[in-house]
mmCIF file of N, CA and C in Angstrom:
data_model
loop_
_atom_site.group_PDB
_atom_site.id
_atom_site.type_symbol
_atom_site.label_atom_id
_atom_site.label_comp_id
_atom_site.label_asym_id
_atom_site.label_seq_id
_atom_site.Cartn_x
_atom_site.Cartn_y
_atom_site.Cartn_z
ATOM 1 N N MET Y 271 -11.183 -14.074 -82.900
ATOM 2 C CA MET Y 271 -10.428 -15.361 -82.471
ATOM 3 C C MET Y 271 -8.794 -14.912 -82.692
ATOM 4 N N ASP Y 272 -8.579 -14.355 -83.637
ATOM 5 C CA ASP Y 272 -7.035 -13.944 -83.823
ATOM 6 C C ASP Y 272 -6.572 -13.196 -82.727
ATOM 7 N N GLN Y 273 -7.327 -12.173 -82.229
ATOM 8 C CA GLN Y 273 -6.811 -11.469 -80.842
ATOM 9 C C GLN Y 273 -6.645 -12.370 -79.706
ATOM 10 N N ILE Y 274 -7.693 -13.128 -79.449
ATOM 11 C CA ILE Y 274 -7.210 -14.204 -78.260
ATOM 12 C C ILE Y 274 -6.118 -15.033 -78.434
ATOM 13 N N SER Y 275 -5.690 -15.491 -79.601
ATOM 14 C CA SER Y 275 -4.581 -16.283 -79.819
ATOM 15 C C SER Y 275 -3.260 -15.528 -79.594
ATOM 16 N N THR Y 276 -3.495 -14.435 -80.109
ATOM 17 C CA THR Y 276 -2.117 -13.469 -79.824
ATOM 18 C C THR Y 276 -2.086 -12.695 -78.565
ATOM 19 N N PHE Y 277 -3.185 -12.732 -77.901
ATOM 20 C CA PHE Y 277 -3.236 -12.198 -76.314
ATOM 21 C C PHE Y 277 -2.324 -13.387 -75.434
ATOM 22 N N TRP Y 278 -2.828 -14.656 -75.914
ATOM 23 C CA TRP Y 278 -2.377 -15.861 -75.201
ATOM 24 C C TRP Y 278 -0.945 -16.029 -75.538
ATOM 25 N N GLU Y 279 -0.522 -15.830 -76.822
ATOM 26 C CA GLU Y 279 0.839 -15.927 -77.254
ATOM 27 C C GLU Y 279 1.821 -14.999 -76.334
ATOM 28 N N GLN Y 280 1.303 -13.962 -76.022
ATOM 29 C CA GLN Y 280 2.132 -12.725 -75.197
ATOM 30 C C GLN Y 280 2.008 -13.109 -73.756
ATOM 31 N N ILE Y 281 0.854 -13.549 -73.134
ATOM 32 C CA ILE Y 281 0.926 -13.594 -71.908
ATOM 33 C C ILE Y 281 1.411 -15.279 -71.274
ATOM 34 N N ARG Y 282 1.420 -15.941 -72.271
ATOM 35 C CA ARG Y 282 1.762 -17.262 -71.986
ATOM 36 C C ARG Y 282 3.158 -17.489 -71.064
ATOM 37 N N ALA Y 283 4.024 -16.932 -71.760
ATOM 38 C CA ALA Y 283 5.524 -17.103 -71.258
ATOM 39 C C ALA Y 283 5.640 -16.406 -69.911
ATOM 40 N N PRO Y 284 5.228 -15.112 -69.777
ATOM 41 C CA PRO Y 284 5.524 -14.421 -68.648
ATOM 42 C C PRO Y 284 4.717 -15.101 -67.469
ATOM 43 N N LEU Y 285 3.519 -15.857 -67.726
ATOM 44 C CA LEU Y 285 2.563 -16.280 -66.725
ATOM 45 C C LEU Y 285 2.918 -17.615 -66.412
ATOM 46 N N LEU Y 286 2.963 -18.440 -67.502
ATOM 47 C CA LEU Y 286 3.018 -19.839 -66.912
ATOM 48 C C LEU Y 286 4.669 -20.468 -66.500
ATOM 49 N N VAL Y 287 5.654 -19.884 -67.151
ATOM 50 C CA VAL Y 287 6.961 -19.981 -66.737
ATOM 51 C C VAL Y 287 7.213 -19.866 -65.361
ATOM 52 N N PRO Y 288 6.638 -18.661 -64.865
ATOM 53 C CA PRO Y 288 7.025 -18.634 -63.185
ATOM 54 C C PRO Y 288 6.282 -19.490 -62.573
ATOM 55 N N LEU Y 289 5.125 -19.854 -62.764
ATOM 56 C CA LEU Y 289 4.133 -20.605 -61.919
ATOM 57 C C LEU Y 289 4.878 -22.101 -62.238
ATOM 58 N N LEU Y 290 5.306 -22.612 -63.300
ATOM 59 C CA LEU Y 290 5.809 -24.020 -63.722
ATOM 60 C C LEU Y 290 7.212 -24.045 -62.618
ATOM 61 N N GLU Y 291 7.952 -22.961 -62.708
ATOM 62 C CA GLU Y 291 9.301 -22.970 -62.004
ATOM 63 C C GLU Y 291 9.158 -23.191 -60.498
ATOM 64 N N ILE Y 292 7.779 -22.253 -60.041
ATOM 65 C CA ILE Y 292 7.803 -22.299 -58.490
ATOM 66 C C ILE Y 292 7.022 -23.905 -58.239
ATOM 67 N N SER Y 293 6.225 -24.434 -59.045
ATOM 68 C CA SER Y 293 5.769 -25.710 -58.779
ATOM 69 C C SER Y 293 6.781 -26.657 -58.782
ATOM 70 N N ALA Y 294 7.881 -26.592 -59.790
ATOM 71 C CA ALA Y 294 8.793 -27.457 -59.653
ATOM 72 C C ALA Y 294 9.570 -27.606 -58.498
ATOM 73 N N PHE Y 295 10.154 -26.309 -58.143
ATOM 74 C CA PHE Y 295 10.673 -26.023 -56.726
ATOM 75 C C PHE Y 295 10.101 -26.742 -55.701
ATOM 76 N N LEU Y 296 8.691 -26.524 -55.624
ATOM 77 C CA LEU Y 296 8.049 -26.945 -54.419
ATOM 78 C C LEU Y 296 7.961 -28.625 -54.443
ATOM 79 N N CYS Y 297 7.807 -29.040 -55.516
ATOM 80 C CA CYS Y 297 7.768 -30.553 -55.712
ATOM 81 C C CYS Y 297 9.368 -31.020 -55.174
ATOM 82 N N VAL Y 298 10.390 -30.537 -55.703
ATOM 83 C CA VAL Y 298 11.793 -30.968 -55.324
ATOM 84 C C VAL Y 298 11.771 -30.740 -53.767
ATOM 85 N N ALA Y 299 11.329 -29.462 -53.168
ATOM 86 C CA ALA Y 299 11.721 -29.484 -51.645
ATOM 87 C C ALA Y 299 10.871 -30.494 -51.007
ATOM 88 N N MET Y 300 9.536 -30.773 -51.377
ATOM 89 C CA MET Y 300 8.753 -31.589 -50.599
ATOM 90 C C MET Y 300 9.339 -33.115 -50.836
ATOM 91 N N SER Y 301 9.906 -33.537 -52.042
ATOM 92 C CA SER Y 301 10.673 -34.624 -52.134
ATOM 93 C C SER Y 301 11.848 -34.864 -51.308
ATOM 94 N N ILE Y 302 12.722 -33.716 -51.066
ATOM 95 C CA ILE Y 302 13.684 -33.906 -50.278
ATOM 96 C C ILE Y 302 13.346 -33.883 -48.802
ATOM 97 N N MET Y 303 12.262 -33.230 -48.221
ATOM 98 C CA MET Y 303 11.738 -33.478 -47.058
ATOM 99 C C MET Y 303 11.215 -34.975 -46.518
ATOM 100 N N LEU Y 304 10.590 -35.676 -47.871
ATOM 101 C CA LEU Y 304 10.302 -36.944 -47.548
ATOM 102 C C LEU Y 304 11.359 -37.760 -47.488
ATOM 103 N N VAL Y 305 12.580 -37.574 -48.023
ATOM 104 C CA VAL Y 305 13.756 -38.377 -48.032
ATOM 105 C C VAL Y 305 14.584 -38.354 -46.767
ATOM 106 N N VAL Y 306 14.364 -37.048 -46.250
ATOM 107 C CA VAL Y 306 15.013 -36.744 -44.777
ATOM 108 C C VAL Y 306 14.270 -37.415 -43.759
ATOM 109 N N GLU Y 307 12.716 -37.404 -43.926
ATOM 110 C CA GLU Y 307 11.994 -38.123 -42.765
ATOM 111 C C GLU Y 307 12.476 -39.666 -43.016
ATOM 112 N N ARG Y 308 12.450 -40.284 -44.053
ATOM 113 C CA ARG Y 308 12.786 -41.596 -44.274
ATOM 114 C C ARG Y 308 13.946 -42.046 -43.677
ATOM 115 N N VAL Y 309 14.910 -41.211 -43.908
ATOM 116 C CA VAL Y 309 16.249 -41.321 -43.451
ATOM 117 C C VAL Y 309 16.174 -41.206 -41.567
ATOM 118 N N CYS Y 310 15.555 -40.163 -41.164
ATOM 119 C CA CYS Y 310 15.549 -40.069 -39.740
ATOM 120 C C CYS Y 310 14.845 -41.163 -39.192
ATOM 121 N N MET Y 311 13.621 -41.577 -39.608
ATOM 122 C CA MET Y 311 12.979 -42.688 -39.274
ATOM 123 C C MET Y 311 13.820 -44.257 -39.071
ATOM 124 N N ALA Y 312 14.691 -44.079 -40.216
ATOM 125 C CA ALA Y 312 15.529 -45.527 -40.589
ATOM 126 C C ALA Y 312 16.462 -45.158 -39.161
ATOM 127 N N VAL Y 313 17.253 -44.341 -39.014
ATOM 128 C CA VAL Y 313 18.198 -44.056 -37.995
ATOM 129 C C VAL Y 313 17.555 -44.385 -36.670
ATOM 130 N N VAL Y 314 16.210 -43.922 -36.476
ATOM 131 C CA VAL Y 314 15.687 -44.158 -35.066
ATOM 132 C C VAL Y 314 15.412 -45.607 -35.008
ATOM 133 N N ILE Y 315 14.859 -46.217 -35.937
ATOM 134 C CA ILE Y 315 14.727 -47.885 -36.136
ATOM 135 C C ILE Y 315 15.830 -48.477 -35.753
ATOM 136 N N LEU Y 316 16.998 -48.352 -36.592
ATOM 137 C CA LEU Y 316 18.111 -48.919 -36.181
ATOM 138 C C LEU Y 316 18.663 -48.684 -34.696
ATOM 139 N N ALA Y 317 18.527 -47.568 -34.327
ATOM 140 C CA ALA Y 317 19.138 -47.156 -32.837
ATOM 141 C C ALA Y 317 18.279 -48.159 -31.940
ATOM 142 N N VAL Y 318 16.975 -48.080 -32.031
ATOM 143 C CA VAL Y 318 16.156 -48.839 -31.159
ATOM 144 C C VAL Y 318 16.321 -50.338 -31.084
ATOM 145 N N LYS Y 319 16.836 -50.888 -32.488
ATOM 146 C CA LYS Y 319 17.210 -52.220 -32.632
ATOM 147 C C LYS Y 319 18.485 -52.566 -32.056
ATOM 148 N N ALA Y 320 19.190 -51.635 -32.070
ATOM 149 C CA ALA Y 320 20.525 -51.852 -31.794
ATOM 150 C C ALA Y 320 20.798 -51.782 -30.312
ATOM 151 N N SER Y 321 19.838 -50.906 -29.445
ATOM 152 C CA SER Y 321 19.826 -50.757 -27.932
ATOM 153 C C SER Y 321 19.279 -52.267 -27.559
ATOM 154 N N GLY Y 322 18.565 -53.063 -28.158
ATOM 155 C CA GLY Y 322 18.098 -54.222 -27.592
ATOM 156 C C GLY Y 322 16.821 -53.804 -26.724
ATOM 157 N N LYS Y 323 16.200 -52.646 -26.521
ATOM 158 C CA LYS Y 323 15.338 -52.528 -25.792
ATOM 159 C C LYS Y 323 13.862 -52.739 -26.342
ATOM 160 N N LYS Y 324 13.017 -53.533 -25.548
ATOM 161 C CA LYS Y 324 11.716 -53.968 -26.000
ATOM 162 C C LYS Y 324 10.859 -53.200 -25.572
ATOM 163 N N PRO Y 325 9.565 -53.157 -26.049
ATOM 164 C CA PRO Y 325 8.453 -52.154 -25.606
ATOM 165 C C PRO Y 325 7.977 -52.995 -24.339
ATOM 166 N N GLU Y 326 7.428 -52.130 -23.314
ATOM 167 C CA GLU Y 326 6.930 -52.796 -22.138
ATOM 168 C C GLU Y 326 5.620 -53.695 -22.569
ATOM 169 N N ASN Y 327 5.455 -54.790 -21.668
ATOM 170 C CA ASN Y 327 4.365 -55.609 -21.876
ATOM 171 C C ASN Y 327 3.205 -55.193 -21.185
ATOM 172 N N LYS Y 328 2.425 -54.037 -21.911
ATOM 173 C CA LYS Y 328 1.162 -53.653 -21.265
ATOM 174 C C LYS Y 328 -0.016 -54.524 -21.422
ATOM 175 N N LYS Y 329 -0.574 -54.874 -20.370
ATOM 176 C CA LYS Y 329 -1.551 -55.690 -20.522
ATOM 177 C C LYS Y 329 -2.786 -54.872 -20.061
ATOM 178 N N TYR Y 330 -4.048 -55.264 -20.606
ATOM 179 C CA TYR Y 330 -5.014 -54.322 -20.207
ATOM 180 C C TYR Y 330 -5.673 -55.130 -18.935
ATOM 181 N N LYS Y 331 -6.087 -54.032 -17.947
ATOM 182 C CA LYS Y 331 -6.445 -54.467 -16.682
ATOM 183 C C LYS Y 331 -7.905 -54.433 -17.152
ATOM 184 N N TRP Y 332 -8.650 -55.606 -16.645
ATOM 185 C CA TRP Y 332 -10.170 -55.840 -16.857
ATOM 186 C C TRP Y 332 -10.678 -56.425 -15.700
ATOM 187 N N GLU Y 333 -11.808 -56.266 -15.567
ATOM 188 C CA GLU Y 333 -12.811 -56.859 -14.497
ATOM 189 C C GLU Y 333 -14.015 -57.559 -15.060
ATOM 190 N N ALA Y 334 -14.444 -58.748 -14.637
ATOM 191 C CA ALA Y 334 -15.615 -59.306 -15.090
ATOM 192 C C ALA Y 334 -16.882 -58.234 -14.549
ATOM 193 N N GLN Y 335 -17.608 -58.148 -15.723
ATOM 194 C CA GLN Y 335 -19.130 -57.658 -15.454
ATOM 195 C C GLN Y 335 -19.807 -58.109 -14.445
ATOM 196 N N LYS Y 336 -20.495 -57.297 -13.772
ATOM 197 C CA LYS Y 336 -21.531 -58.004 -12.697
ATOM 198 C C LYS Y 336 -22.641 -58.338 -13.300
ATOM 199 N N ASP Y 337 -23.545 -59.228 -12.567
ATOM 200 C CA ASP Y 337 -24.488 -59.821 -12.900
ATOM 201 C C ASP Y 337 -25.704 -58.928 -13.599
ATOM 202 N N ASP Y 338 -25.702 -57.651 -13.282
ATOM 203 C CA ASP Y 338 -26.953 -56.866 -13.576
ATOM 204 C C ASP Y 338 -26.665 -56.437 -15.084
ATOM 205 N N ASP Y 339 -27.723 -56.477 -15.769
ATOM 206 C CA ASP Y 339 -27.883 -56.241 -17.307
ATOM 207 C C ASP Y 339 -27.787 -54.879 -17.600
ATOM 208 N N VAL Y 340 -26.608 -54.610 -18.291
ATOM 209 C CA VAL Y 340 -26.139 -53.258 -18.765
ATOM 210 C C VAL Y 340 -27.127 -52.470 -19.577
ATOM 211 N N GLU Y 341 -27.794 -53.485 -20.548
ATOM 212 C CA GLU Y 341 -28.713 -52.885 -21.583
ATOM 213 C C GLU Y 341 -30.049 -52.238 -20.874
ATOM 214 N N LEU Y 342 -30.293 -52.971 -19.722
ATOM 215 C CA LEU Y 342 -31.536 -52.504 -19.169
ATOM 216 C C LEU Y 342 -31.307 -51.223 -18.259
ATOM 217 N N GLY Y 343 -30.035 -50.761 -18.114
ATOM 218 C CA GLY Y 343 -29.904 -49.537 -17.465
ATOM 219 C C GLY Y 343 -29.820 -49.765 -15.729
ATOM 220 N N LYS Y 344 -29.518 -51.094 -15.255
ATOM 221 C CA LYS Y 344 -29.429 -51.073 -13.936
ATOM 222 C C LYS Y 344 -28.071 -50.853 -13.372
ATOM 223 N N SER Y 345 -27.028 -50.712 -14.206
ATOM 224 C CA SER Y 345 -25.891 -50.487 -13.872
ATOM 225 C C SER Y 345 -25.373 -49.006 -13.913
ATOM 226 N N SER Y 346 -24.868 -48.376 -12.850
ATOM 227 C CA SER Y 346 -24.549 -47.176 -13.066
ATOM 228 C C SER Y 346 -23.234 -46.678 -13.401
ATOM 229 N N VAL Y 347 -22.492 -48.068 -13.213
ATOM 230 C CA VAL Y 347 -20.942 -47.872 -13.807
ATOM 231 C C VAL Y 347 -20.784 -47.697 -15.235
ATOM 232 N N TYR Y 348 -21.590 -48.026 -16.157
ATOM 233 C CA TYR Y 348 -21.439 -47.916 -17.496
ATOM 234 C C TYR Y 348 -22.169 -46.869 -17.885
ATOM 235 N N PRO Y 349 -21.667 -45.843 -18.705
ATOM 236 C CA PRO Y 349 -22.657 -44.960 -19.253
ATOM 237 C C PRO Y 349 -23.268 -45.407 -20.562
ATOM 238 N N SER Y 350 -24.433 -44.836 -20.821
ATOM 239 C CA SER Y 350 -25.283 -45.088 -22.006
ATOM 240 C C SER Y 350 -24.571 -44.493 -23.243
ATOM 241 N N VAL Y 351 -24.241 -45.257 -24.143
ATOM 242 C CA VAL Y 351 -23.838 -44.651 -25.395
ATOM 243 C C VAL Y 351 -24.701 -45.119 -26.671
ATOM 244 N N LEU Y 352 -24.693 -43.900 -27.537
ATOM 245 C CA LEU Y 352 -25.335 -44.376 -28.849
ATOM 246 C C LEU Y 352 -24.392 -44.254 -29.963
ATOM 247 N N VAL Y 353 -24.383 -45.375 -30.670
ATOM 248 C CA VAL Y 353 -23.272 -45.368 -31.864
ATOM 249 C C VAL Y 353 -24.174 -45.352 -33.049
ATOM 250 N N GLN Y 354 -23.896 -44.269 -34.001
ATOM 251 C CA GLN Y 354 -24.751 -44.299 -35.266
ATOM 252 C C GLN Y 354 -23.801 -44.600 -36.300
ATOM 253 N N ILE Y 355 -24.213 -45.650 -37.149
ATOM 254 C CA ILE Y 355 -23.291 -46.247 -38.196
ATOM 255 C C ILE Y 355 -23.863 -45.367 -39.540
ATOM 256 N N PRO Y 356 -22.714 -44.908 -40.179
ATOM 257 C CA PRO Y 356 -23.190 -44.230 -41.401
ATOM 258 C C PRO Y 356 -23.751 -45.293 -42.476
ATOM 259 N N MET Y 357 -24.910 -44.811 -42.973
ATOM 260 C CA MET Y 357 -25.352 -45.765 -44.181
ATOM 261 C C MET Y 357 -25.163 -45.012 -45.410
ATOM 262 N N TYR Y 358 -24.614 -45.711 -46.454
ATOM 263 C CA TYR Y 358 -24.509 -44.733 -47.611
ATOM 264 C C TYR Y 358 -25.384 -45.338 -48.686
ATOM 265 N N ASN Y 359 -26.369 -46.092 -48.451
ATOM 266 C CA ASN Y 359 -27.420 -46.475 -49.070
ATOM 267 C C ASN Y 359 -28.695 -46.379 -48.268
ATOM 268 N N GLU Y 360 -29.000 -45.430 -47.584
ATOM 269 C CA GLU Y 360 -30.092 -45.338 -46.608
ATOM 270 C C GLU Y 360 -31.384 -45.733 -47.288
ATOM 271 N N ARG Y 361 -31.609 -45.012 -48.622
ATOM 272 C CA ARG Y 361 -32.992 -45.256 -49.204
ATOM 273 C C ARG Y 361 -33.357 -46.597 -49.532
ATOM 274 N N GLU Y 362 -32.178 -47.368 -50.028
ATOM 275 C CA GLU Y 362 -32.437 -48.840 -50.295
ATOM 276 C C GLU Y 362 -32.397 -49.575 -48.949
ATOM 277 N N VAL Y 363 -31.777 -49.341 -47.888
ATOM 278 C CA VAL Y 363 -31.872 -49.919 -46.698
ATOM 279 C C VAL Y 363 -33.407 -49.758 -46.207
ATOM 280 N N GLN Y 364 -33.781 -48.477 -46.179
ATOM 281 C CA GLN Y 364 -35.097 -48.227 -45.742
ATOM 282 C C GLN Y 364 -36.277 -49.139 -46.415
ATOM 283 N N LEU Y 365 -36.166 -49.043 -47.775
ATOM 284 C CA LEU Y 365 -36.980 -49.784 -48.301
ATOM 285 C C LEU Y 365 -36.946 -51.157 -47.957
ATOM 286 N N LEU Y 366 -35.732 -51.956 -47.961
ATOM 287 C CA LEU Y 366 -35.694 -53.132 -47.614
ATOM 288 C C LEU Y 366 -36.316 -53.496 -46.205
ATOM 289 N N GLN Y 367 -36.097 -52.573 -45.152
ATOM 290 C CA GLN Y 367 -36.556 -52.811 -44.068
ATOM 291 C C GLN Y 367 -38.222 -52.610 -43.856
ATOM 292 N N LEU Y 368 -38.808 -51.702 -44.722
ATOM 293 C CA LEU Y 368 -40.300 -51.672 -44.907
ATOM 294 C C LEU Y 368 -40.906 -52.752 -45.324
ATOM 295 N N PHE Y 369 -40.371 -53.561 -46.544
ATOM 296 C CA PHE Y 369 -40.969 -54.761 -47.180
ATOM 297 C C PHE Y 369 -40.604 -55.960 -46.377
ATOM 298 N N MET Y 370 -39.601 -56.010 -45.406
ATOM 299 C CA MET Y 370 -39.402 -56.997 -44.609
ATOM 300 C C MET Y 370 -40.302 -57.028 -43.677
ATOM 301 N N ASN Y 371 -40.877 -55.865 -43.091
ATOM 302 C CA ASN Y 371 -41.714 -55.947 -41.894
ATOM 303 C C ASN Y 371 -43.298 -56.027 -42.352
ATOM 304 N N LEU Y 372 -43.383 -56.156 -43.668
ATOM 305 C CA LEU Y 372 -44.624 -56.439 -44.244
ATOM 306 C C LEU Y 372 -45.231 -57.977 -43.958
#
């Protein structure tokens, strides 16, 4: 046990100090990047507000659906789409559905 502690004492400073210095440098660099991004975004927002331009009024173009039933597949305009909703408690829901059908 004494050998392990002396080995750790010898390797700790040369190994951990450079790693901690690199980590601190990277954290400072990323913080500076975030500050620069926020300042740039603030400048852009202020420039847009100062110019007085407003976004275009985009309205969605829509048409009323025809009388044919889309679910029955009579319409060739709309494709059939299957949407699978993820269920995190599938076993419990499966048991509930089984017992509800009985």
